[in-house]
XYZ file of C-alpha atoms in Angstrom:
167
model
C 0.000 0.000 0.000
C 3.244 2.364 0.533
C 4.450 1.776 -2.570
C 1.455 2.707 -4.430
C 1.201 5.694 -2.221
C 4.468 6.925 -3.193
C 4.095 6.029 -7.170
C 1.036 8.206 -7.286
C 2.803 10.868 -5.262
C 5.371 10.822 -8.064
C 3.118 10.544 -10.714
C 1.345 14.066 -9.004
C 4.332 16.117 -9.034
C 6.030 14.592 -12.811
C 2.381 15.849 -13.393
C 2.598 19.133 -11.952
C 5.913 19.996 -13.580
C 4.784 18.705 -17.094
C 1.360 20.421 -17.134
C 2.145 23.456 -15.223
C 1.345 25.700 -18.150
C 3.082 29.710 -18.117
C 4.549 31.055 -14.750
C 3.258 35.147 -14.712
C 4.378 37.103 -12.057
C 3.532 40.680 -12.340
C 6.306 43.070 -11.670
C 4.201 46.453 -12.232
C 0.611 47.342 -12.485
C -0.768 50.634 -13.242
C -2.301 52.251 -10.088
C -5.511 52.749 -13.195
C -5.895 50.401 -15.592
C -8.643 51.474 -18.279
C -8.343 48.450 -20.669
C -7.246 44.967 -20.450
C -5.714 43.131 -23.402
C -8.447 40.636 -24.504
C -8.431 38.207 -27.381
C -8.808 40.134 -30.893
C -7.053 43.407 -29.647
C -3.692 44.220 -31.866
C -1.047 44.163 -28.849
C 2.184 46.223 -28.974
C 4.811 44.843 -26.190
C 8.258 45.168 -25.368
C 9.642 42.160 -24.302
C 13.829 40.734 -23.384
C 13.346 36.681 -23.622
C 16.002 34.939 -22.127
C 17.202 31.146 -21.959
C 17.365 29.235 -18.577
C 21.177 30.361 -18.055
C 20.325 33.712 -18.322
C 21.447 34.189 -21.677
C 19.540 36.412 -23.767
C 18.244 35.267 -27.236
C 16.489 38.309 -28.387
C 14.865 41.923 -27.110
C 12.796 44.716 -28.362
C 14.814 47.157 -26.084
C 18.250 47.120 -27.799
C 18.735 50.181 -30.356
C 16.675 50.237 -33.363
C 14.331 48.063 -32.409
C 10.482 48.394 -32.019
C 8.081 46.324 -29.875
C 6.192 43.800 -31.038
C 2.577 43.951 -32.528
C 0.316 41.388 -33.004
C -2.983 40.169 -32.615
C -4.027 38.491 -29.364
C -5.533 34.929 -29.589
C -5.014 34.819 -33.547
C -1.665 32.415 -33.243
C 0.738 34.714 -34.225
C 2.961 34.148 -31.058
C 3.716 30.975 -29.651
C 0.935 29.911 -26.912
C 2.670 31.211 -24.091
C 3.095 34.268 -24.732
C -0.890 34.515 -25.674
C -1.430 33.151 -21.944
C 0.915 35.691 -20.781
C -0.197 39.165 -22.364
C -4.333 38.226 -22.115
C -5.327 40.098 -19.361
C -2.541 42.705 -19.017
C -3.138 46.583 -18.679
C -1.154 49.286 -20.702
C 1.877 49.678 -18.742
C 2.166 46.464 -16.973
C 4.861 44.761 -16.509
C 5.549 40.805 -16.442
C 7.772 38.031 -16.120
C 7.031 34.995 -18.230
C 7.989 31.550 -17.493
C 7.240 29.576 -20.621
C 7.487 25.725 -20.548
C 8.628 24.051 -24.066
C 4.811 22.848 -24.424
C 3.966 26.166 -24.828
C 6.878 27.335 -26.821
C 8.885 25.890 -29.481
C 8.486 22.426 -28.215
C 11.202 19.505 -29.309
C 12.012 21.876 -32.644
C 13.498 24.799 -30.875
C 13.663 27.598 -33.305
C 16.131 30.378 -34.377
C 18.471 28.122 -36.520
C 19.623 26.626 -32.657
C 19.693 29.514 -31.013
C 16.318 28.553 -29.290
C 17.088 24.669 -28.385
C 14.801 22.037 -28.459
C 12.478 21.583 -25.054
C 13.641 25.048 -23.813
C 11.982 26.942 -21.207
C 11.673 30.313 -22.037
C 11.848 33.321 -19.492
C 10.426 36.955 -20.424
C 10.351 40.488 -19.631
C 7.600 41.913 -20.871
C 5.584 45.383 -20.635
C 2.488 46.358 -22.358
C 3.053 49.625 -24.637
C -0.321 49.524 -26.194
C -3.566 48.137 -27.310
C -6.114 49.004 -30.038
C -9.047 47.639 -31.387
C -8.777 44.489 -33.579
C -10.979 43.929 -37.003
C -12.852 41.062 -34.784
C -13.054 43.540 -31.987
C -14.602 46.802 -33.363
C -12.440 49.622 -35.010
C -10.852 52.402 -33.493
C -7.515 53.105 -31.222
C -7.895 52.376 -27.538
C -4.937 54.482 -26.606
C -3.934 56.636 -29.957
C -0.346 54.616 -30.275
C 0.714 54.967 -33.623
C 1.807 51.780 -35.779
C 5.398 50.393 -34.940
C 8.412 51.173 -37.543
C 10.089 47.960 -38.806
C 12.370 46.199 -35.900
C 15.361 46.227 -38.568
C 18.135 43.743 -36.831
C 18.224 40.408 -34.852
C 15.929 37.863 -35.178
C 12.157 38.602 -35.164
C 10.632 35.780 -33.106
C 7.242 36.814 -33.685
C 7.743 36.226 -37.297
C 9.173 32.700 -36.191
C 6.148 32.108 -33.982
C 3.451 33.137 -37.480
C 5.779 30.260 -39.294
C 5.572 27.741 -36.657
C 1.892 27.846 -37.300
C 1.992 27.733 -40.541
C 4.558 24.560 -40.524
C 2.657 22.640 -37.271
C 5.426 23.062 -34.763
């Protein structure tokens, strides 16, 4: 009966690691928050994402570059970042833990510099959000359109072409 007690209890917690789905721990919130990012808004976030070590694969924040837009909950992004943003207010700031699952899975991404069954960690703040074609029309908060990110490797065009190929 101990034995069986303690194979379930292992089973549980393999469980719990596998399935535990994105970490978010909010580092900032707005003390007013007037909209929420909601599936069909088009996003624009700033993000640093960063291997387990600490090494940093890519960011929005060096020189040059622009944040991200995209369209929440139209598979643009990989899933965890989708998970991650949904729910955020313009200016908030969080930390993203990303299990592979939810990422780039056994395929990585990046030509290796993403390795298979990473976890992925993020910075991420919300610049803006505006109304989606599903949503309505209009600007939420008047942010203009971002410039092209010009340099290092766009991600979010890697996460539109993981859909496309199944990853």
């Amino acid at each position: 009966m101990r034995s069986i007690v303690l194979v379930l209890s292992a089973l549980l917690l393999v469980g719990l690691a596998v399935g535990q789905g994105v970490q978010i721990k909010t580092t900032f919130k707005p003390e007013t928050c007037t909209s929420q990012a909601k599936a069909g808004d088009i996003v624009r976030v700033h993000y640093s994402g960063a291997l387990e070590d600490g090494k940093m694969f890519d960011s929005s924040r060096v020189e040059g570059r622009e944040p991200i837009e995209f369209e929440l909950g139209a598979g643009r992004v990989i899933p965890g970042w989708e998970k991650g943003i949904e729910g955020m207010c313009i200016g908030e700031k969080r930390e993203l833990v990303i299990p592979p699952e939810l990422a780039y899975g056994e395929r990585g991404a990046g030509e290796g510099i993403i390795p298979p069954n990473a976890v992925l960690h993020f910075e991420t703040e919300l610049v803006s959000i505006a109304a989606g074609s599903g949503s309505g029309s209009g600007n939420v908060d008047g942010a203009a359109k971002p410039k092209s990110s010009g340099g290092g490797i766009d991600f979010g065009v890697i996460a539109i072409a993981a859909v496309f190929i199944g990853i």
